[in-house]
Amino acid sequence: MILYDNLAKVRNAVKSCGRDVVLIAACKTQTKATVDELMSYAPDFILGENRVQELTAKFDGRYKWHFIGQLQTNKVKYIIDKVELIHSLDREELAVEIEKQAAKRNKIQSCLVEINMGNELSKGGVSPDSVIEFIRSMEKFSHIRIKGVMAVMPNLGDTPELHALYERLYMLFESAKELKQSNLEMKYLSAGMSGDYEIALRHGANMLRLGRCIFGERTVNTAQMQ
């Protein structure tokens, strides 16, 4: 019932924003049994994984999957046939590998460009100042479709600083919509996690990545998932 109650709270928050929002369950460290339970309550959810090894171990073709973590180029081949959307496109070499692996499978791979809004060294992502130029540079990849942008915000709490970053993120999203290029469909603003998703909704996010607020605190050891 905990899952069910948590889902109800999230759905109420989303309903209050008055627009369609894509909900992603960040199922890092969750067991397959827990994932199945969630999907029995919320079949409209998409499953998001941060780690390639966990995604391949838990993959179930009945569900829709996104890759939401940092992606190494040598791991692209393991997920390219499993995920509908890659949230973390942030460098040329990764685009080259996604293009290569998608072409092998005659697939157009949808991706979000990750923006490092806080310019944090510990996180991936394109700097806010160069994101428009980066998106333009992706036009040469015929097997990649840019579907929006993603950000993992700094842990600032409900502060003016965080709201300012969200405002800038939304402005970048809107600016990217004005670009004219063949492989661009600027549809999704993926921002907002368990600690700040209500703030993200107020600033225009239409895709949320939710883990703790759905599943509770992580208590499962990754080794136990086998």
PDB file of C-alpha atoms in Angstrom:
ATOM      1  CA  MET A   1       0.000   0.000   0.000  1.00  0.00           C
ATOM      2  CA  ILE A   2       2.964   2.351   0.473  1.00  0.00           C
ATOM      3  CA  LEU A   3       3.581   2.389  -3.267  1.00  0.00           C
ATOM      4  CA  TYR A   4      -0.094   3.011  -3.925  1.00  0.00           C
ATOM      5  CA  ASP A   5      -0.253   5.918  -1.459  1.00  0.00           C
ATOM      6  CA  ASN A   6       2.927   7.481  -2.813  1.00  0.00           C
ATOM      7  CA  LEU A   7       1.604   7.279  -6.352  1.00  0.00           C
ATOM      8  CA  ALA A   8      -1.600   9.031  -5.301  1.00  0.00           C
ATOM      9  CA  LYS A   9       0.369  11.966  -3.867  1.00  0.00           C
ATOM     10  CA  VAL A  10       2.417  12.328  -7.055  1.00  0.00           C
ATOM     11  CA  ARG A  11      -0.644  12.137  -9.270  1.00  0.00           C
ATOM     12  CA  ASN A  12      -2.398  14.844  -7.247  1.00  0.00           C
ATOM     13  CA  ALA A  13       0.589  17.156  -7.643  1.00  0.00           C
ATOM     14  CA  VAL A  14       0.715  16.524 -11.384  1.00  0.00           C
ATOM     15  CA  LYS A  15      -3.016  17.014 -11.775  1.00  0.00           C
ATOM     16  CA  SER A  16      -2.787  20.416 -10.097  1.00  0.00           C
ATOM     17  CA  CYS A  17      -0.335  21.686 -12.738  1.00  0.00           C
ATOM     18  CA  GLY A  18      -3.003  21.298 -15.405  1.00  0.00           C
ATOM     19  CA  ARG A  19      -0.963  19.786 -18.233  1.00  0.00           C
ATOM     20  CA  ASP A  20       0.208  16.406 -19.468  1.00  0.00           C
ATOM     21  CA  VAL A  21       3.300  15.159 -17.649  1.00  0.00           C
ATOM     22  CA  VAL A  22       5.294  12.003 -18.387  1.00  0.00           C
ATOM     23  CA  LEU A  23       6.095  10.111 -15.177  1.00  0.00           C
ATOM     24  CA  ILE A  24       9.264   8.056 -14.941  1.00  0.00           C
ATOM     25  CA  ALA A  25       9.955   5.699 -12.059  1.00  0.00           C
ATOM     26  CA  ALA A  26      13.682   5.822 -11.317  1.00  0.00           C
ATOM     27  CA  CYS A  27      14.087   2.204 -10.285  1.00  0.00           C
ATOM     28  CA  LYS A  28      17.786   2.192  -9.400  1.00  0.00           C
ATOM     29  CA  THR A  29      18.459  -0.616  -6.855  1.00  0.00           C
ATOM     30  CA  GLN A  30      14.804  -1.740  -6.875  1.00  0.00           C
ATOM     31  CA  THR A  31      14.079  -5.431  -7.289  1.00  0.00           C
ATOM     32  CA  LYS A  32      12.213  -6.839 -10.267  1.00  0.00           C
ATOM     33  CA  ALA A  33       9.367  -7.759  -7.905  1.00  0.00           C
ATOM     34  CA  THR A  34       9.034  -4.151  -6.764  1.00  0.00           C
ATOM     35  CA  VAL A  35       9.090  -2.929 -10.358  1.00  0.00           C
ATOM     36  CA  ASP A  36       6.334  -5.396 -11.262  1.00  0.00           C
ATOM     37  CA  GLU A  37       4.272  -4.231  -8.272  1.00  0.00           C
ATOM     38  CA  LEU A  38       4.631  -0.604  -9.316  1.00  0.00           C
ATOM     39  CA  MET A  39       3.588  -1.323 -12.874  1.00  0.00           C
ATOM     40  CA  SER A  40       0.534  -3.229 -11.695  1.00  0.00           C
ATOM     41  CA  TYR A  41      -0.625  -0.020  -9.986  1.00  0.00           C
ATOM     42  CA  ALA A  42       0.666   2.437 -12.594  1.00  0.00           C
ATOM     43  CA  PRO A  43       0.969   0.906 -16.074  1.00  0.00           C
ATOM     44  CA  ASP A  44       1.227   4.407 -17.552  1.00  0.00           C
ATOM     45  CA  PHE A  45       4.596   4.933 -15.880  1.00  0.00           C
ATOM     46  CA  ILE A  46       7.879   4.572 -17.749  1.00  0.00           C
ATOM     47  CA  LEU A  47      10.794   2.850 -16.044  1.00  0.00           C
ATOM     48  CA  GLY A  48      14.066   4.742 -15.835  1.00  0.00           C
ATOM     49  CA  GLU A  49      17.451   3.211 -15.088  1.00  0.00           C
ATOM     50  CA  ASN A  50      20.715   4.948 -14.189  1.00  0.00           C
ATOM     51  CA  ARG A  51      22.984   1.972 -14.724  1.00  0.00           C
ATOM     52  CA  VAL A  52      23.405  -0.190 -17.795  1.00  0.00           C
ATOM     53  CA  GLN A  53      23.957  -3.382 -15.791  1.00  0.00           C
ATOM     54  CA  GLU A  54      20.743  -2.911 -13.832  1.00  0.00           C
ATOM     55  CA  LEU A  55      18.753  -2.125 -16.943  1.00  0.00           C
ATOM     56  CA  THR A  56      19.879  -5.246 -18.760  1.00  0.00           C
ATOM     57  CA  ALA A  57      19.258  -7.377 -15.654  1.00  0.00           C
ATOM     58  CA  LYS A  58      15.736  -6.080 -15.055  1.00  0.00           C
ATOM     59  CA  PHE A  59      14.651  -5.436 -18.623  1.00  0.00           C
ATOM     60  CA  ASP A  60      11.132  -6.616 -19.367  1.00  0.00           C
ATOM     61  CA  GLY A  61       9.681  -6.030 -22.815  1.00  0.00           C
ATOM     62  CA  ARG A  62       6.203  -5.481 -21.373  1.00  0.00           C
ATOM     63  CA  TYR A  63       7.292  -2.071 -20.091  1.00  0.00           C
ATOM     64  CA  LYS A  64       8.702   1.121 -21.581  1.00  0.00           C
ATOM     65  CA  TRP A  65      12.242   1.996 -20.528  1.00  0.00           C
ATOM     66  CA  HIS A  66      14.358   5.149 -20.510  1.00  0.00           C
ATOM     67  CA  PHE A  67      18.030   5.465 -19.680  1.00  0.00           C
ATOM     68  CA  ILE A  68      18.386   8.396 -17.274  1.00  0.00           C
ATOM     69  CA  GLY A  69      21.978   8.146 -15.985  1.00  0.00           C
ATOM     70  CA  GLN A  70      25.375   9.050 -17.344  1.00  0.00           C
ATOM     71  CA  LEU A  71      26.143   6.821 -20.307  1.00  0.00           C
ATOM     72  CA  GLN A  72      29.602   5.580 -21.242  1.00  0.00           C
ATOM     73  CA  THR A  73      30.217   5.205 -24.951  1.00  0.00           C
ATOM     74  CA  ASN A  74      31.250   1.546 -24.605  1.00  0.00           C
ATOM     75  CA  LYS A  75      27.896   0.714 -22.963  1.00  0.00           C
ATOM     76  CA  VAL A  76      25.615   2.152 -25.649  1.00  0.00           C
ATOM     77  CA  LYS A  77      25.442  -1.155 -27.528  1.00  0.00           C
ATOM     78  CA  TYR A  78      23.879  -2.882 -24.525  1.00  0.00           C
ATOM     79  CA  ILE A  79      20.863  -0.576 -24.232  1.00  0.00           C
ATOM     80  CA  ILE A  80      20.243   0.763 -27.730  1.00  0.00           C
ATOM     81  CA  ASP A  81      17.644  -1.908 -28.495  1.00  0.00           C
ATOM     82  CA  LYS A  82      15.945  -1.614 -25.081  1.00  0.00           C
ATOM     83  CA  VAL A  83      15.250   2.063 -24.415  1.00  0.00           C
ATOM     84  CA  GLU A  84      12.880   4.483 -26.062  1.00  0.00           C
ATOM     85  CA  LEU A  85      14.715   7.555 -24.804  1.00  0.00           C
ATOM     86  CA  ILE A  86      18.244   8.375 -23.637  1.00  0.00           C
ATOM     87  CA  HIS A  87      18.184  11.371 -21.274  1.00  0.00           C
ATOM     88  CA  SER A  88      21.908  12.077 -21.045  1.00  0.00           C
ATOM     89  CA  LEU A  89      23.308  13.017 -24.444  1.00  0.00           C
ATOM     90  CA  ASP A  90      26.007  15.539 -23.546  1.00  0.00           C
ATOM     91  CA  ARG A  91      29.053  15.121 -25.773  1.00  0.00           C
ATOM     92  CA  GLU A  92      30.047  14.525 -29.357  1.00  0.00           C
ATOM     93  CA  GLU A  93      31.725  11.155 -28.790  1.00  0.00           C
ATOM     94  CA  LEU A  94      28.558   9.777 -27.220  1.00  0.00           C
ATOM     95  CA  ALA A  95      26.485  11.004 -30.171  1.00  0.00           C
ATOM     96  CA  VAL A  96      28.898   9.294 -32.571  1.00  0.00           C
ATOM     97  CA  GLU A  97      28.448   5.971 -30.774  1.00  0.00           C
ATOM     98  CA  ILE A  98      24.660   6.282 -30.498  1.00  0.00           C
ATOM     99  CA  GLU A  99      24.538   7.060 -34.219  1.00  0.00           C
ATOM    100  CA  LYS A 100      26.715   4.033 -34.994  1.00  0.00           C
ATOM    101  CA  GLN A 101      24.708   1.583 -32.880  1.00  0.00           C
ATOM    102  CA  ALA A 102      21.320   2.936 -33.984  1.00  0.00           C
ATOM    103  CA  ALA A 103      22.326   2.717 -37.646  1.00  0.00           C
ATOM    104  CA  LYS A 104      23.251  -0.951 -37.182  1.00  0.00           C
ATOM    105  CA  ARG A 105      19.704  -1.613 -36.022  1.00  0.00           C
ATOM    106  CA  ASN A 106      18.039   0.695 -38.531  1.00  0.00           C
ATOM    107  CA  LYS A 107      16.656   2.665 -35.604  1.00  0.00           C
ATOM    108  CA  ILE A 108      16.132   6.364 -34.942  1.00  0.00           C
ATOM    109  CA  GLN A 109      17.188   6.803 -31.316  1.00  0.00           C
ATOM    110  CA  SER A 110      15.382   9.520 -29.387  1.00  0.00           C
ATOM    111  CA  CYS A 111      17.586  11.496 -27.000  1.00  0.00           C
ATOM    112  CA  LEU A 112      17.453  14.427 -24.617  1.00  0.00           C
ATOM    113  CA  VAL A 113      20.372  16.813 -24.337  1.00  0.00           C
ATOM    114  CA  GLU A 114      21.513  17.007 -20.731  1.00  0.00           C
ATOM    115  CA  ILE A 115      22.270  20.498 -19.416  1.00  0.00           C
ATOM    116  CA  ASN A 116      24.498  20.996 -16.372  1.00  0.00           C
ATOM    117  CA  MET A 117      22.584  23.954 -14.960  1.00  0.00           C
ATOM    118  CA  GLY A 118      24.804  24.345 -11.911  1.00  0.00           C
ATOM    119  CA  ASN A 119      28.058  23.788 -13.823  1.00  0.00           C
ATOM    120  CA  GLU A 120      28.875  21.086 -11.272  1.00  0.00           C
ATOM    121  CA  LEU A 121      32.075  19.164 -11.914  1.00  0.00           C
ATOM    122  CA  SER A 122      30.554  15.985 -10.440  1.00  0.00           C
ATOM    123  CA  LYS A 123      27.757  15.903 -13.020  1.00  0.00           C
ATOM    124  CA  GLY A 124      27.613  15.453 -16.754  1.00  0.00           C
ATOM    125  CA  GLY A 125      25.832  17.779 -19.112  1.00  0.00           C
ATOM    126  CA  VAL A 126      26.414  20.583 -21.561  1.00  0.00           C
ATOM    127  CA  SER A 127      26.932  24.034 -20.074  1.00  0.00           C
ATOM    128  CA  PRO A 128      23.898  26.321 -20.330  1.00  0.00           C
ATOM    129  CA  ASP A 129      25.901  28.793 -22.390  1.00  0.00           C
ATOM    130  CA  SER A 130      26.736  26.243 -25.089  1.00  0.00           C
ATOM    131  CA  VAL A 131      23.625  24.068 -25.227  1.00  0.00           C
ATOM    132  CA  ILE A 132      22.034  25.734 -28.257  1.00  0.00           C
ATOM    133  CA  GLU A 133      25.255  25.382 -30.217  1.00  0.00           C
ATOM    134  CA  PHE A 134      25.493  21.741 -29.115  1.00  0.00           C
ATOM    135  CA  ILE A 135      21.953  20.982 -30.257  1.00  0.00           C
ATOM    136  CA  ARG A 136      22.731  22.527 -33.642  1.00  0.00           C
ATOM    137  CA  SER A 137      25.812  20.300 -33.927  1.00  0.00           C
ATOM    138  CA  MET A 138      23.624  17.196 -33.574  1.00  0.00           C
ATOM    139  CA  GLU A 139      21.870  17.770 -36.908  1.00  0.00           C
ATOM    140  CA  LYS A 140      24.486  15.744 -38.769  1.00  0.00           C
ATOM    141  CA  PHE A 141      23.432  12.535 -36.978  1.00  0.00           C
ATOM    142  CA  SER A 142      20.630  11.041 -39.044  1.00  0.00           C
ATOM    143  CA  HIS A 143      19.843   8.229 -36.571  1.00  0.00           C
ATOM    144  CA  ILE A 144      19.434  10.542 -33.581  1.00  0.00           C
ATOM    145  CA  ARG A 145      16.327  12.586 -32.872  1.00  0.00           C
ATOM    146  CA  ILE A 146      16.594  15.309 -30.240  1.00  0.00           C
ATOM    147  CA  LYS A 147      13.321  15.279 -28.294  1.00  0.00           C
ATOM    148  CA  GLY A 148      14.099  17.816 -25.589  1.00  0.00           C
ATOM    149  CA  VAL A 149      16.413  18.653 -22.731  1.00  0.00           C
ATOM    150  CA  MET A 150      17.145  17.207 -19.310  1.00  0.00           C
ATOM    151  CA  ALA A 151      18.728  18.591 -16.150  1.00  0.00           C
ATOM    152  CA  VAL A 152      19.702  17.318 -12.718  1.00  0.00           C
ATOM    153  CA  MET A 153      19.502  20.404 -10.554  1.00  0.00           C
ATOM    154  CA  PRO A 154      21.904  21.231  -7.706  1.00  0.00           C
ATOM    155  CA  ASN A 155      20.668  20.323  -4.233  1.00  0.00           C
ATOM    156  CA  LEU A 156      19.714  23.839  -3.146  1.00  0.00           C
ATOM    157  CA  GLY A 157      16.368  23.267  -1.441  1.00  0.00           C
ATOM    158  CA  ASP A 158      13.391  25.526  -2.101  1.00  0.00           C
ATOM    159  CA  THR A 159      15.495  28.643  -2.580  1.00  0.00           C
ATOM    160  CA  PRO A 160      15.493  31.630  -4.938  1.00  0.00           C
ATOM    161  CA  GLU A 161      18.697  30.237  -6.437  1.00  0.00           C
ATOM    162  CA  LEU A 162      16.994  26.991  -7.441  1.00  0.00           C
ATOM    163  CA  HIS A 163      13.976  28.809  -8.859  1.00  0.00           C
ATOM    164  CA  ALA A 164      16.304  31.021 -10.903  1.00  0.00           C
ATOM    165  CA  LEU A 165      18.008  27.955 -12.372  1.00  0.00           C
ATOM    166  CA  TYR A 166      14.633  26.455 -13.271  1.00  0.00           C
ATOM    167  CA  GLU A 167      13.593  29.702 -14.926  1.00  0.00           C
ATOM    168  CA  ARG A 168      16.756  29.708 -17.018  1.00  0.00           C
ATOM    169  CA  LEU A 169      16.280  26.048 -17.911  1.00  0.00           C
ATOM    170  CA  TYR A 170      12.773  26.781 -19.178  1.00  0.00           C
ATOM    171  CA  MET A 171      14.073  29.725 -21.226  1.00  0.00           C
ATOM    172  CA  LEU A 172      16.707  27.456 -22.811  1.00  0.00           C
ATOM    173  CA  PHE A 173      14.004  24.899 -23.591  1.00  0.00           C
ATOM    174  CA  GLU A 174      11.873  27.560 -25.247  1.00  0.00           C
ATOM    175  CA  SER A 175      14.848  28.919 -27.195  1.00  0.00           C
ATOM    176  CA  ALA A 176      15.689  25.443 -28.479  1.00  0.00           C
ATOM    177  CA  LYS A 177      12.131  25.106 -29.762  1.00  0.00           C
ATOM    178  CA  GLU A 178      12.877  27.931 -32.196  1.00  0.00           C
ATOM    179  CA  LEU A 179      15.688  26.023 -33.886  1.00  0.00           C
ATOM    180  CA  LYS A 180      14.974  24.665 -37.344  1.00  0.00           C
ATOM    181  CA  GLN A 181      16.713  21.381 -38.008  1.00  0.00           C
ATOM    182  CA  SER A 182      15.698  18.067 -39.457  1.00  0.00           C
ATOM    183  CA  ASN A 183      16.236  15.850 -36.419  1.00  0.00           C
ATOM    184  CA  LEU A 184      14.794  18.153 -33.754  1.00  0.00           C
ATOM    185  CA  GLU A 185      11.424  17.774 -32.037  1.00  0.00           C
ATOM    186  CA  MET A 186      11.732  19.806 -28.858  1.00  0.00           C
ATOM    187  CA  LYS A 187       8.947  18.196 -26.866  1.00  0.00           C
ATOM    188  CA  TYR A 188      10.199  17.251 -23.403  1.00  0.00           C
ATOM    189  CA  LEU A 189      11.636  19.168 -20.486  1.00  0.00           C
ATOM    190  CA  SER A 190      12.879  16.411 -18.181  1.00  0.00           C
ATOM    191  CA  ALA A 191      13.528  17.973 -14.804  1.00  0.00           C
ATOM    192  CA  GLY A 192      12.371  17.350 -11.279  1.00  0.00           C
ATOM    193  CA  MET A 193      13.208  14.462  -8.997  1.00  0.00           C
ATOM    194  CA  SER A 194      11.838  13.360  -5.634  1.00  0.00           C
ATOM    195  CA  GLY A 195      13.151  16.387  -3.747  1.00  0.00           C
ATOM    196  CA  ASP A 196      12.076  19.114  -6.143  1.00  0.00           C
ATOM    197  CA  TYR A 197       9.467  17.796  -8.557  1.00  0.00           C
ATOM    198  CA  GLU A 198       6.757  20.172  -7.366  1.00  0.00           C
ATOM    199  CA  ILE A 199       9.083  23.113  -8.032  1.00  0.00           C
ATOM    200  CA  ALA A 200       9.924  21.647 -11.439  1.00  0.00           C
ATOM    201  CA  LEU A 201       6.235  21.432 -12.295  1.00  0.00           C
ATOM    202  CA  ARG A 202       5.792  25.114 -11.449  1.00  0.00           C
ATOM    203  CA  HIS A 203       8.586  25.929 -13.888  1.00  0.00           C
ATOM    204  CA  GLY A 204       7.262  24.043 -16.891  1.00  0.00           C
ATOM    205  CA  ALA A 205       8.717  20.537 -16.573  1.00  0.00           C
ATOM    206  CA  ASN A 206       6.647  17.950 -18.417  1.00  0.00           C
ATOM    207  CA  MET A 207       8.731  14.875 -17.593  1.00  0.00           C
ATOM    208  CA  LEU A 208       9.601  13.858 -14.010  1.00  0.00           C
ATOM    209  CA  ARG A 209      12.127  11.273 -12.814  1.00  0.00           C
ATOM    210  CA  LEU A 210      10.908  10.007  -9.450  1.00  0.00           C
ATOM    211  CA  GLY A 211      12.545   7.448  -7.199  1.00  0.00           C
ATOM    212  CA  ARG A 212      12.468   7.955  -3.435  1.00  0.00           C
ATOM    213  CA  CYS A 213       9.063   9.654  -3.339  1.00  0.00           C
ATOM    214  CA  ILE A 214       7.550   6.558  -4.948  1.00  0.00           C
ATOM    215  CA  PHE A 215       9.605   3.662  -3.607  1.00  0.00           C
ATOM    216  CA  GLY A 216      10.720   5.128  -0.267  1.00  0.00           C
ATOM    217  CA  GLU A 217      14.313   5.246   0.928  1.00  0.00           C
ATOM    218  CA  ARG A 218      16.635   2.851  -0.871  1.00  0.00           C
ATOM    219  CA  THR A 219      17.378  -0.163   1.304  1.00  0.00           C
ATOM    220  CA  VAL A 220      18.108  -2.803  -1.316  1.00  0.00           C
ATOM    221  CA  ASN A 221      21.699  -3.746  -2.048  1.00  0.00           C
ATOM    222  CA  THR A 222      22.411  -3.951  -5.769  1.00  0.00           C
ATOM    223  CA  ALA A 223      23.823  -7.440  -5.297  1.00  0.00           C
ATOM    224  CA  GLN A 224      20.477  -8.645  -3.981  1.00  0.00           C
ATOM    225  CA  MET A 225      18.742  -7.973  -7.293  1.00  0.00           C
ATOM    226  CA  GLN A 226      20.183 -11.028  -9.015  1.00  0.00           C
TER     227      GLN A 226
END
